Amino acid sequence: MAILEINHVSKFFGGLAANSDVSFAIEEGLIMGLIGPNGAGKTTLFNCITGYYPPSRGEVLFKGRRMNGLQPDRVCKLGMARTWQKVRPLAKMSVLDNVMVGALCRTNSLKTARAVAMEQLQVVRLDHKAGFLAGGLPIGERKKLEVARVLATKPVLLLLDEVMGGLNPAESDEIIRLILDIKRHGITQMVIEHDMKAIMRISDRIVVINSGEKLAEGSPEEIVTNPDVVAAYLGQE
Amino acid sequence: MNDISKKSAEGGFSTVGAVAALLVLAALYAFPSFVESPYALHMMILLFLSTIMGESWNIIGGYTGQYSVGHAAYFGAGAYGTLILLQKWEIAPWKGVWAGIAAALVLSLVIGSICFRLRGPYFVLASIAVAEIVRLTVLNTPSVTNGAEGILLSDLPPFKIGETVITDFVSKVPFYYIGLTLALLTILATWGVQNSKLGYFFQAIREDQDAAHSLGINLSLYKNIALALSAMMTSLAGAFYAIYIKFIDPTTVLPLDLSVQIVLIAIIGGIGTIFGPVIGSLVLVPLSEALRSNLIAQGLINSGLVKEDSGLGVFLKEHLAHAHVLIYGILVVVVILFMPDGVIGFVRKMSARKR
Ligand SMILES: Nc1ncnc2c1ncn2[C@@H]1O[C@H](COP(=O)(O)OP(=O)(O)OP(=O)(O)O)[C@@H](O)[C@H]1O
Ligand SMILES: [Mg+2]
């Protein structure tokens, strides 16, 4: 069953169509890769899906429910959570407190939130930094913090926006393992990533967008052999 | 990774801290038994008043990061609410204060529901504007507020429980204890906020609104809660001020000056910390008293730094007392440049560097 349906979504900024008439669906439990050149409109699509701004046209259905007009906090409460490409640590709060904020989405008890947060920090292997200020973390650990924090909100659908961006190969490998681990827990994911090897490895299906439009959709094998994709995207690399 | 980036264990009390706190508390409660000087008691009462105001503002400004520069409106609501009921209908202040709190609550919800739709500097500007509107309204409805003449409290009824008179309010001592208790309550309330879901959400909003929003936090709801709490606590300070000073008018309880002063208490001490406003009060209350009584100009002359009959000496003696706005301005610049996290942040950084 499709957990998320994107139907004819467009987003205009003045005259610029950052997304135009994008449609696809994500099956429950799978990993959907979302790729495209810089400025293709990937982050904009995440923003439209999660209520950061309303789509100019089209609709988003999450678990069959129309999401248009819902604020980001409602979206999160309904079980769809996203990370930010440009990480947004709560700088003057500790790493543990950052993750607790996420956990408090589901509980009023600080004790429960602390336990959940500690657990998620262990999952991303950041528990040894629990007491540090989030603002002082290096980029690799900030990305992990983003992931731990959204996991603490107990999502059923997770949208990851370039969580491997700026990481070294060892750190990227760790994130890949983490994403596969999250999948094993039954959480559906949509992953934006520029690293082709990584995206091919983790994705069950891939959507390619270019200049705001959907260019192709298919299995990783279908995508790498699609001539349009090779021309528009892979050719540039 | 250095020590500074480690979070201090604030909120969790150590044994040494607890013993020290108890000693300070005992000393504060015993103070009037040893010190009879009305001036000393008056200074302490001003400290308590400043602490109440600073802790109150800290909830919305320090923890939630929404800089209100219109808190005089809530202070005035508490002061006018309490004193109008007392003077016109002889309703005892411990009952009348609830009207003041309610007025502040309503005012904060109106301001919040309008202003928190906007982000950025709009809230600051709107808070100033609304406070000015409140001041002008009070000024122009003399039938209720006595307008520019203000309200002079002629008679403060004794506080009785049953038939027993607890206090008749003739000395400053009862005010000392009321002030101390209210100050402790606001500190306790702040501690409660910091150690609850509210505190986490407030700080998340301060640090990054978009991140907070995406983590399930209803921004306008929690900003309104923060402002409402802050406003009600501030109105307590206003009510206390009114029955202590026994005279209020728009220029003493509703001016922009006061709003700015309230902001400074927390900023100078260290915003978003439990004891920042206490430290800020310990800096600001003596400073403004020294300015008011011309202590600073006299000190400069007495120390021989400035000759009394020189041009500068005469100038300082005449004008320094009126220059508190200028001095506050300089203080803010110094704090922002050299101690962006206030005195508390500065001390923490220094002690971390030493280690
Ligand atoms: N808030 C905005 N206002 C105006 N234009 C915007 C806004 N957000 C994005 N854009 C524009 O929309 C287009 C798509 O941007 P978007 O960030 O979605 O690309 P992306 O695919 O995520 O790129 P990248 O791989 O670099 O992250 C770009 O041309 C960008 O400049
Ligand atoms: Mg992007």
XYZ file of C-alpha atoms and ligand atoms in Angstrom:
624
model
C 0.000 0.000 0.000
C 1.214 3.512 -0.741
C 1.969 5.394 2.443
C 2.592 8.664 0.595
C 1.018 9.839 -2.657
C 2.210 12.976 -4.387
C -0.314 14.054 -6.989
C 0.555 16.738 -9.552
C 2.447 18.909 -7.075
C 3.758 22.241 -8.341
C 5.507 25.000 -6.439
C 6.186 28.417 -7.883
C 8.504 31.091 -6.503
C 7.451 34.123 -8.489
C 7.975 32.991 -12.063
C 10.251 30.089 -11.140
C 8.684 26.617 -11.108
C 10.768 24.855 -8.450
C 8.419 21.846 -8.773
C 6.103 21.337 -11.665
C 3.471 18.654 -11.853
C 5.395 16.044 -9.869
C 3.558 12.773 -9.141
C 4.698 9.536 -7.560
C 3.874 7.249 -4.652
C 5.922 5.512 -1.989
C 5.143 1.966 -0.881
C 5.139 1.273 2.821
C 8.385 -0.094 4.244
C 10.545 0.731 1.241
C 13.277 3.275 0.594
C 12.603 5.787 -2.157
C 15.659 7.582 -3.501
C 15.136 11.137 -4.764
C 17.887 12.431 -7.012
C 18.495 15.305 -9.389
C 21.076 17.988 -10.138
C 21.613 20.985 -7.855
C 18.599 23.243 -7.855
C 16.356 20.533 -9.326
C 13.737 21.104 -6.641
C 14.316 18.185 -4.275
C 14.374 20.166 -1.061
C 11.416 22.211 -2.272
C 9.445 18.991 -2.696
C 10.277 18.000 0.898
C 9.140 21.426 2.040
C 5.829 21.050 0.198
C 5.238 17.564 1.581
C 5.950 18.474 5.197
C 3.869 21.641 5.342
C 6.812 24.046 5.444
C 4.980 25.799 2.667
C 1.811 24.857 0.828
C 2.157 23.466 -2.708
C 0.954 25.963 -5.318
C -0.943 23.135 -7.016
C -1.633 19.476 -6.475
C -2.043 17.461 -3.326
C -0.154 15.253 -0.917
C -1.830 12.212 0.620
C -0.246 10.642 3.695
C -1.813 7.337 4.788
C -4.715 8.357 2.549
C -5.189 11.677 4.294
C -4.951 14.968 2.440
C -2.096 16.988 3.950
C -2.529 20.332 2.189
C -2.709 23.205 4.627
C -1.378 21.279 7.621
C 1.397 22.961 9.587
C 4.746 21.178 10.063
C 4.017 20.363 13.703
C 0.795 18.567 12.755
C 2.619 16.711 10.005
C 5.221 15.546 12.500
C 2.556 14.466 14.978
C 0.874 12.425 12.225
C 4.113 10.486 11.799
C 6.016 12.137 8.967
C 9.360 13.656 9.961
C 12.133 15.311 7.999
C 15.766 16.309 8.459
C 17.230 19.539 7.130
C 19.839 19.654 4.385
C 21.329 22.681 6.080
C 21.422 21.168 9.549
C 19.527 22.963 12.281
C 20.980 22.009 15.654
C 19.479 23.712 18.697
C 22.933 25.152 19.289
C 22.789 26.228 22.916
C 21.120 23.044 24.074
C 22.928 19.790 24.773
C 22.910 16.943 22.279
C 20.670 14.953 24.611
C 18.282 17.900 25.034
C 18.050 18.255 21.244
C 16.874 14.688 20.904
C 14.604 15.031 23.928
C 12.777 17.872 22.156
C 11.976 15.360 19.419
C 10.895 12.721 21.917
C 8.613 15.195 23.718
C 6.476 15.171 20.577
C 5.060 11.881 21.905
C 5.238 12.194 25.690
C 4.882 14.751 28.458
C 7.312 12.990 30.759
C 10.914 14.193 30.752
C 11.981 10.838 32.127
C 10.427 8.923 29.235
C 11.772 11.488 26.759
C 15.271 11.153 28.209
C 15.163 7.364 27.879
C 13.904 7.545 24.288
C 16.525 10.157 23.436
C 19.377 8.131 24.934
C 18.204 5.121 22.955
C 18.203 7.072 19.680
C 21.628 8.534 20.435
C 22.903 4.995 20.823
C 21.324 4.044 17.504
C 23.286 6.785 15.698
C 26.324 6.259 17.977
C 26.336 9.704 19.432
C 25.590 8.721 23.025
C 29.145 9.579 24.125
C 28.407 13.223 23.180
C 25.075 13.411 25.029
C 26.229 16.149 27.420
C 27.916 18.362 24.812
C 26.408 21.502 23.374
C 24.947 20.761 19.937
C 26.473 23.934 18.498
C 29.981 22.594 19.090
C 29.631 19.352 17.093
C 31.534 18.787 13.835
C 29.416 18.386 10.695
C 29.415 14.569 10.678
C 27.993 14.452 14.166
C 25.503 17.225 13.430
C 24.066 15.091 10.643
C 23.760 12.153 13.019
C 22.068 14.419 15.545
C 19.507 15.433 12.907
C 18.695 11.770 12.366
C 18.529 10.880 16.064
C 16.248 13.844 16.704
C 13.684 12.929 14.044
C 13.807 9.254 14.989
C 12.843 10.305 18.498
C 9.562 11.696 17.137
C 8.687 8.074 16.227
C 7.901 8.616 12.548
C 6.397 6.049 10.204
C 7.742 7.991 7.218
C 11.157 9.604 7.347
C 12.403 12.167 4.827
C 16.195 12.492 4.837
C 17.665 15.482 2.972
C 21.335 14.832 2.131
C 22.323 13.367 5.475
C 25.577 12.195 3.870
C 26.455 15.590 2.398
C 29.890 16.741 3.561
C 30.747 13.464 5.273
C 33.878 11.381 4.726
C 33.515 7.831 3.293
C 33.672 6.160 6.698
C 30.952 8.438 8.076
C 28.827 7.920 4.956
C 29.142 4.183 5.354
C 27.914 4.489 8.891
C 24.879 6.476 7.719
C 24.125 3.904 4.994
C 24.099 1.166 7.592
C 21.894 3.344 9.776
C 19.372 3.902 6.965
C 19.186 0.167 6.267
C 18.757 -0.423 9.972
C 15.876 2.051 10.102
C 14.275 0.203 7.182
C 14.474 -3.057 9.109
C 12.439 -1.379 11.833
C 9.654 -0.930 9.290
C 10.034 2.806 8.817
C 9.435 4.018 5.255
C 12.051 6.468 3.964
C 12.538 8.966 1.190
C 16.201 9.840 0.796
C 17.749 12.747 -1.108
C 21.397 12.092 -1.849
C 23.989 13.148 -4.386
C 26.279 10.173 -3.804
C 25.180 7.837 -6.627
C 26.831 4.724 -5.250
C 25.115 5.183 -1.915
C 21.696 5.891 -3.401
C 21.885 2.880 -5.711
C 22.808 0.687 -2.793
C 20.038 1.688 -0.424
C 17.077 2.541 -2.663
C 14.288 0.161 -3.596
C 13.022 2.681 -6.093
C 14.320 5.999 -7.363
C 12.657 9.148 -8.641
C 14.741 11.563 -10.693
C 13.745 15.200 -10.948
C 15.289 17.797 -13.178
C 14.391 21.497 -13.392
C 11.420 20.837 -11.154
C 9.939 18.083 -13.304
C 9.914 14.358 -12.783
C 12.263 12.876 -15.349
C 12.140 9.190 -14.480
C 11.068 6.656 -11.912
C 12.078 3.043 -11.467
C 14.347 0.526 -9.803
C 18.024 1.493 -9.431
C 18.869 -0.731 -12.420
C 16.254 0.964 -14.572
C 17.475 4.406 -13.563
C 21.160 3.854 -14.373
C 20.263 2.579 -17.833
C 17.652 5.249 -18.590
C 19.101 7.395 -21.407
C 17.245 10.557 -20.315
C 18.697 10.285 -16.842
C 22.173 9.602 -18.137
C 21.923 12.635 -20.384
C 20.425 15.037 -17.878
C 22.006 13.998 -14.671
C 24.677 11.344 -14.691
C 26.300 12.902 -17.721
C 27.128 15.983 -15.711
C 29.113 14.176 -13.081
C 36.287 19.616 22.373
C 36.855 22.036 25.213
C 35.067 22.445 28.483
C 32.832 25.274 27.336
C 30.964 23.116 24.903
C 30.040 20.776 27.725
C 26.759 21.564 29.309
C 26.912 22.398 32.970
C 24.668 20.348 35.192
C 22.239 23.182 35.746
C 18.897 22.116 37.110
C 20.340 19.200 39.004
C 21.184 20.542 42.451
C 24.398 19.391 44.086
C 24.609 18.948 47.853
C 26.973 21.902 48.228
C 24.600 24.016 46.165
C 21.612 22.956 48.249
C 23.373 23.785 51.535
C 24.505 27.153 50.181
C 20.984 27.917 48.950
C 19.511 27.059 52.354
C 22.041 29.301 54.113
C 21.269 32.208 51.806
C 17.553 31.625 52.320
C 17.919 31.564 56.113
C 20.002 34.757 55.993
C 17.390 36.465 53.808
C 14.542 35.509 56.120
C 16.517 36.593 59.202
C 17.725 39.855 57.632
C 14.995 42.174 59.025
C 15.659 40.865 62.569
C 19.208 42.183 62.396
C 18.929 45.172 60.108
C 16.448 47.837 61.038
C 17.531 50.565 58.661
C 14.509 51.373 56.483
C 16.891 52.330 53.682
C 18.547 48.902 53.714
C 15.132 47.228 53.743
C 14.026 49.476 50.897
C 17.067 48.454 48.836
C 16.345 44.796 49.464
C 12.713 45.273 48.465
C 13.847 46.932 45.218
C 16.129 43.941 44.623
C 13.210 41.561 45.079
C 11.003 43.641 42.799
C 13.693 43.695 40.126
C 14.202 39.948 40.465
C 10.476 39.288 39.999
C 10.436 41.451 36.866
C 13.619 39.925 35.470
C 12.563 36.323 36.069
C 9.198 37.078 34.464
C 10.687 38.587 31.325
C 13.219 35.766 31.168
C 10.431 33.265 30.411
C 9.426 34.910 27.136
C 12.669 36.740 26.300
C 15.370 34.509 27.734
C 13.944 31.030 27.330
C 11.682 31.524 24.312
C 13.810 34.164 22.571
C 10.904 36.547 21.892
C 12.132 39.977 22.952
C 9.235 41.876 24.421
C 10.046 45.534 24.971
C 6.585 46.268 26.275
C 6.468 44.530 29.620
C 5.571 47.784 31.342
C 2.046 47.100 30.055
C 1.755 43.954 32.203
C 3.425 45.672 35.147
C 0.919 48.489 34.791
C -1.977 46.042 34.475
C -1.041 44.514 37.832
C -0.504 47.893 39.463
C -3.678 49.536 38.161
C -5.854 46.434 38.544
C -4.930 46.072 42.178
C -4.993 49.721 43.156
C -8.220 50.682 41.353
C -10.096 47.876 43.088
C -8.568 48.797 46.419
C -9.073 52.554 46.205
C -12.507 52.588 44.585
C -14.170 49.480 45.956
C -12.010 48.664 48.976
C -11.214 45.233 47.669
C -8.171 43.901 49.541
C -5.027 43.727 47.409
C -4.573 39.966 47.841
C -7.933 39.629 46.132
C -7.574 42.588 43.777
C -4.269 41.316 42.467
C -6.178 38.545 40.691
C -7.914 41.200 38.626
C -4.503 42.612 37.752
C -3.249 39.159 36.781
C -6.362 38.535 34.709
C -5.945 41.883 32.945
C -2.314 41.043 32.127
C -3.362 37.595 30.888
C -6.019 38.992 28.563
C -3.636 41.664 27.299
C -0.899 39.091 26.621
C -3.270 36.800 24.735
C -4.435 39.668 22.560
C -0.869 40.784 21.850
C 0.341 37.205 21.343
C -2.411 36.108 19.021
C -1.743 39.110 16.797
C 2.035 39.420 16.951
C 3.154 35.803 16.951
C 1.821 35.341 13.453
C 4.834 37.408 12.450
C 8.449 36.519 12.919
C 11.586 38.557 13.333
C 11.631 42.108 14.661
C 7.855 42.522 14.322
C 7.170 41.196 17.789
C 9.646 43.632 19.347
C 8.091 46.582 17.535
C 4.539 45.460 18.193
C 5.264 44.955 21.890
C 6.519 48.529 22.165
C 3.508 49.850 20.264
C 0.972 47.963 22.359
C 2.571 49.103 25.617
C 2.377 52.708 24.413
C -1.275 52.212 23.486
C -1.949 50.902 26.981
C -0.153 53.891 28.526
C -2.108 56.376 26.417
C -5.379 54.586 27.153
C -4.771 54.797 30.875
C -3.797 58.436 30.503
C -7.012 59.200 28.620
C -9.585 57.365 30.736
C -9.390 59.427 33.933
C -12.843 58.280 35.061
C -11.362 54.858 35.777
C -7.633 55.455 36.145
C -7.410 59.056 37.328
C -5.418 59.770 34.169
C -2.186 61.717 34.550
C -2.943 62.478 38.198
C -2.400 58.876 39.111
C -3.806 56.949 42.049
C -2.696 57.664 45.588
C -3.430 54.882 48.020
C -4.818 56.474 51.163
C -5.307 53.423 53.301
C -3.881 49.916 53.119
C -6.127 47.660 55.227
C -4.370 45.358 57.684
C -3.935 41.758 56.648
C -6.076 39.556 58.865
C -6.629 35.844 59.060
C -9.940 35.428 60.840
C -9.818 38.147 63.481
C -6.078 37.954 64.027
C -4.165 40.833 62.528
C -1.090 39.377 60.828
C 0.328 42.751 59.847
C -0.866 46.336 59.620
C 1.801 47.302 57.037
C 3.181 50.250 58.992
C 6.838 49.269 58.677
C 8.758 48.009 55.652
C 9.189 44.541 57.144
C 5.944 43.003 55.834
C 6.786 44.300 52.356
C 10.233 42.783 52.693
C 8.717 39.380 53.331
C 6.105 39.708 50.592
C 8.807 40.747 48.123
C 11.137 37.962 49.177
C 8.394 35.363 48.919
C 7.255 36.556 45.496
C 10.851 36.622 44.247
C 11.401 33.071 45.474
C 8.140 31.977 43.850
C 9.180 33.393 40.475
C 12.578 31.697 40.760
C 10.807 28.456 41.621
C 8.410 28.918 38.701
C 11.360 29.432 36.375
C 13.001 26.290 37.725
C 9.735 24.458 37.120
C 9.551 25.710 33.551
C 13.158 24.810 32.827
C 12.601 21.298 34.095
C 9.470 20.540 32.140
C 8.353 19.998 28.581
C 7.570 23.723 28.417
C 11.196 24.665 29.022
C 12.406 22.322 26.301
C 9.883 23.656 23.804
C 10.550 27.300 24.720
C 14.299 26.869 24.236
C 13.840 24.938 21.007
C 11.764 27.849 19.674
C 14.498 30.268 20.734
C 17.249 28.252 19.061
C 15.550 27.528 15.729
C 11.877 28.060 14.979
C 11.812 25.970 11.817
C 13.528 23.059 13.511
C 11.159 23.332 16.472
C 8.148 23.469 14.174
C 9.266 20.385 12.261
C 9.737 18.484 15.528
C 6.065 18.790 16.368
C 6.042 22.035 18.344
C 3.040 24.295 17.756
C 4.914 27.596 17.577
C 2.131 30.067 18.219
C 0.628 27.963 21.024
C 3.873 27.716 22.973
C 4.873 31.332 22.353
C 1.490 32.379 23.695
C 1.895 30.176 26.749
C 5.329 31.689 27.413
C 4.055 35.241 27.020
C 1.002 34.589 29.202
C 3.122 33.126 32.014
C 5.562 35.994 31.726
C 2.813 38.614 31.699
C 1.029 37.215 34.743
C 4.266 37.063 36.718
C 5.119 40.631 35.704
C 1.704 41.840 36.843
C 2.492 40.447 40.298
C 5.500 42.755 40.413
C 3.275 45.674 39.413
C 0.736 44.890 42.112
C 3.471 44.594 44.712
C 5.004 47.879 43.605
C 1.622 49.626 43.835
C 0.856 48.626 47.408
C 4.444 49.253 48.493
C 4.948 52.702 46.951
C 1.245 53.574 47.360
C 1.244 55.828 44.336
C 1.033 54.976 40.648
C 0.660 57.029 37.491
C 1.342 56.353 33.810
C 4.863 57.790 33.988
C 5.964 55.494 36.802
C 4.326 52.159 36.007
C 3.750 52.303 32.227
C 6.688 54.099 30.552
C 8.933 52.707 27.834
C 11.866 53.249 30.229
C 10.480 50.593 32.495
C 10.054 48.132 29.624
C 13.696 48.630 28.669
C 14.841 48.263 32.258
C 12.991 44.944 32.572
C 14.784 43.625 29.492
C 18.160 44.717 30.866
C 17.796 42.812 34.129
C 17.854 39.463 32.353
C 20.262 40.416 29.575
C 22.903 41.726 31.960
C 22.624 38.746 34.284
C 22.393 36.126 31.555
C 19.269 35.261 29.605
C 17.720 31.830 29.780
C 19.288 30.978 33.127
C 17.511 30.613 36.446
C 19.726 33.024 38.363
C 20.567 35.479 35.580
C 17.875 37.965 36.643
C 19.068 37.799 40.251
C 22.601 38.709 39.156
C 21.224 41.381 36.824
C 19.282 42.889 39.727
C 22.390 42.888 41.904
C 24.101 44.981 39.203
C 21.242 47.254 38.150
C 19.510 48.143 41.422
C 22.637 49.538 43.129
C 23.652 51.237 39.885
C 20.369 53.043 39.392
C 20.306 53.969 43.074
C 23.828 55.387 42.828
C 22.803 57.382 39.785
C 19.612 58.623 41.369
C 21.306 59.816 44.557
C 24.190 61.323 42.582
C 26.575 58.941 44.351
C 28.665 58.420 41.250
C 29.314 62.096 40.533
C 30.065 62.704 44.214
C 32.370 59.661 44.260
C 34.334 60.892 41.273
C 34.745 64.290 42.950
C 35.622 62.859 46.364
C 38.203 60.529 44.872
C 39.958 63.556 43.390
C 39.512 62.306 39.816
C 37.340 65.282 38.974
C 37.576 68.732 40.603
C 34.270 69.867 42.077
C 34.476 73.425 40.750
C 35.807 72.406 37.337
C 33.481 72.485 34.378
C 33.297 68.696 34.303
C 32.584 68.496 38.032
C 29.664 70.891 37.824
C 28.377 69.176 34.712
C 28.507 65.699 36.275
C 26.840 66.849 39.489
C 24.018 68.423 37.584
C 23.437 65.885 34.882
C 24.702 62.427 35.789
C 21.629 61.728 37.876
C 19.457 62.225 34.826
C 21.715 60.235 32.554
C 20.519 56.780 33.562
C 19.140 56.084 30.102
C 22.552 56.918 28.612
C 24.354 54.800 31.204
C 21.997 51.883 30.591
C 22.657 52.225 26.888
C 26.409 52.073 27.452
C 25.926 49.084 29.740
C 23.975 47.224 27.075
C 26.674 47.883 24.486
C 29.373 46.665 26.872
C 27.411 43.544 27.737
C 26.613 42.714 24.111
C 30.230 43.257 23.027
C 32.052 41.573 25.876
C 29.537 39.356 27.651
C 26.914 38.212 25.136
C 25.720 35.596 27.606
C 25.541 38.048 30.488
C 27.467 37.950 33.743
C 26.655 34.280 34.302
C 27.902 33.274 30.853
C 31.021 35.422 31.314
C 31.896 33.839 34.649
C 31.320 30.356 33.249
C 33.606 31.055 30.320
C 36.319 32.487 32.557
C 36.219 29.589 34.987
C 36.268 27.112 32.108
C 39.338 28.863 30.681
C 41.174 28.691 33.985
C 40.765 24.938 34.301
N 12.176 30.031 -0.637
C 12.561 30.141 -1.932
N 12.338 31.291 -2.609
C 12.703 31.414 -3.905
N 13.327 30.456 -4.607
C 13.583 29.288 -4.008
C 13.222 29.068 -2.626
N 13.607 27.825 -2.271
C 14.175 27.294 -3.367
N 14.171 28.146 -4.405
C 14.677 27.885 -5.764
O 14.032 26.713 -6.223
C 14.925 25.904 -6.958
C 14.984 24.519 -6.349
O 15.679 24.600 -5.108
P 15.851 23.352 -4.144
O 16.527 23.817 -2.931
O 14.572 22.663 -4.001
O 16.861 22.447 -4.994
P 17.540 21.080 -4.598
O 17.175 20.097 -5.624
O 17.277 20.733 -3.197
O 19.074 21.483 -4.782
P 20.379 20.997 -3.972
O 20.775 19.680 -4.536
O 21.388 22.044 -4.277
O 20.009 20.952 -2.550
C 16.258 26.622 -6.955
O 16.373 27.337 -8.153
C 16.160 27.564 -5.797
O 16.929 28.713 -6.002
Mg 18.352 20.533 -1.491
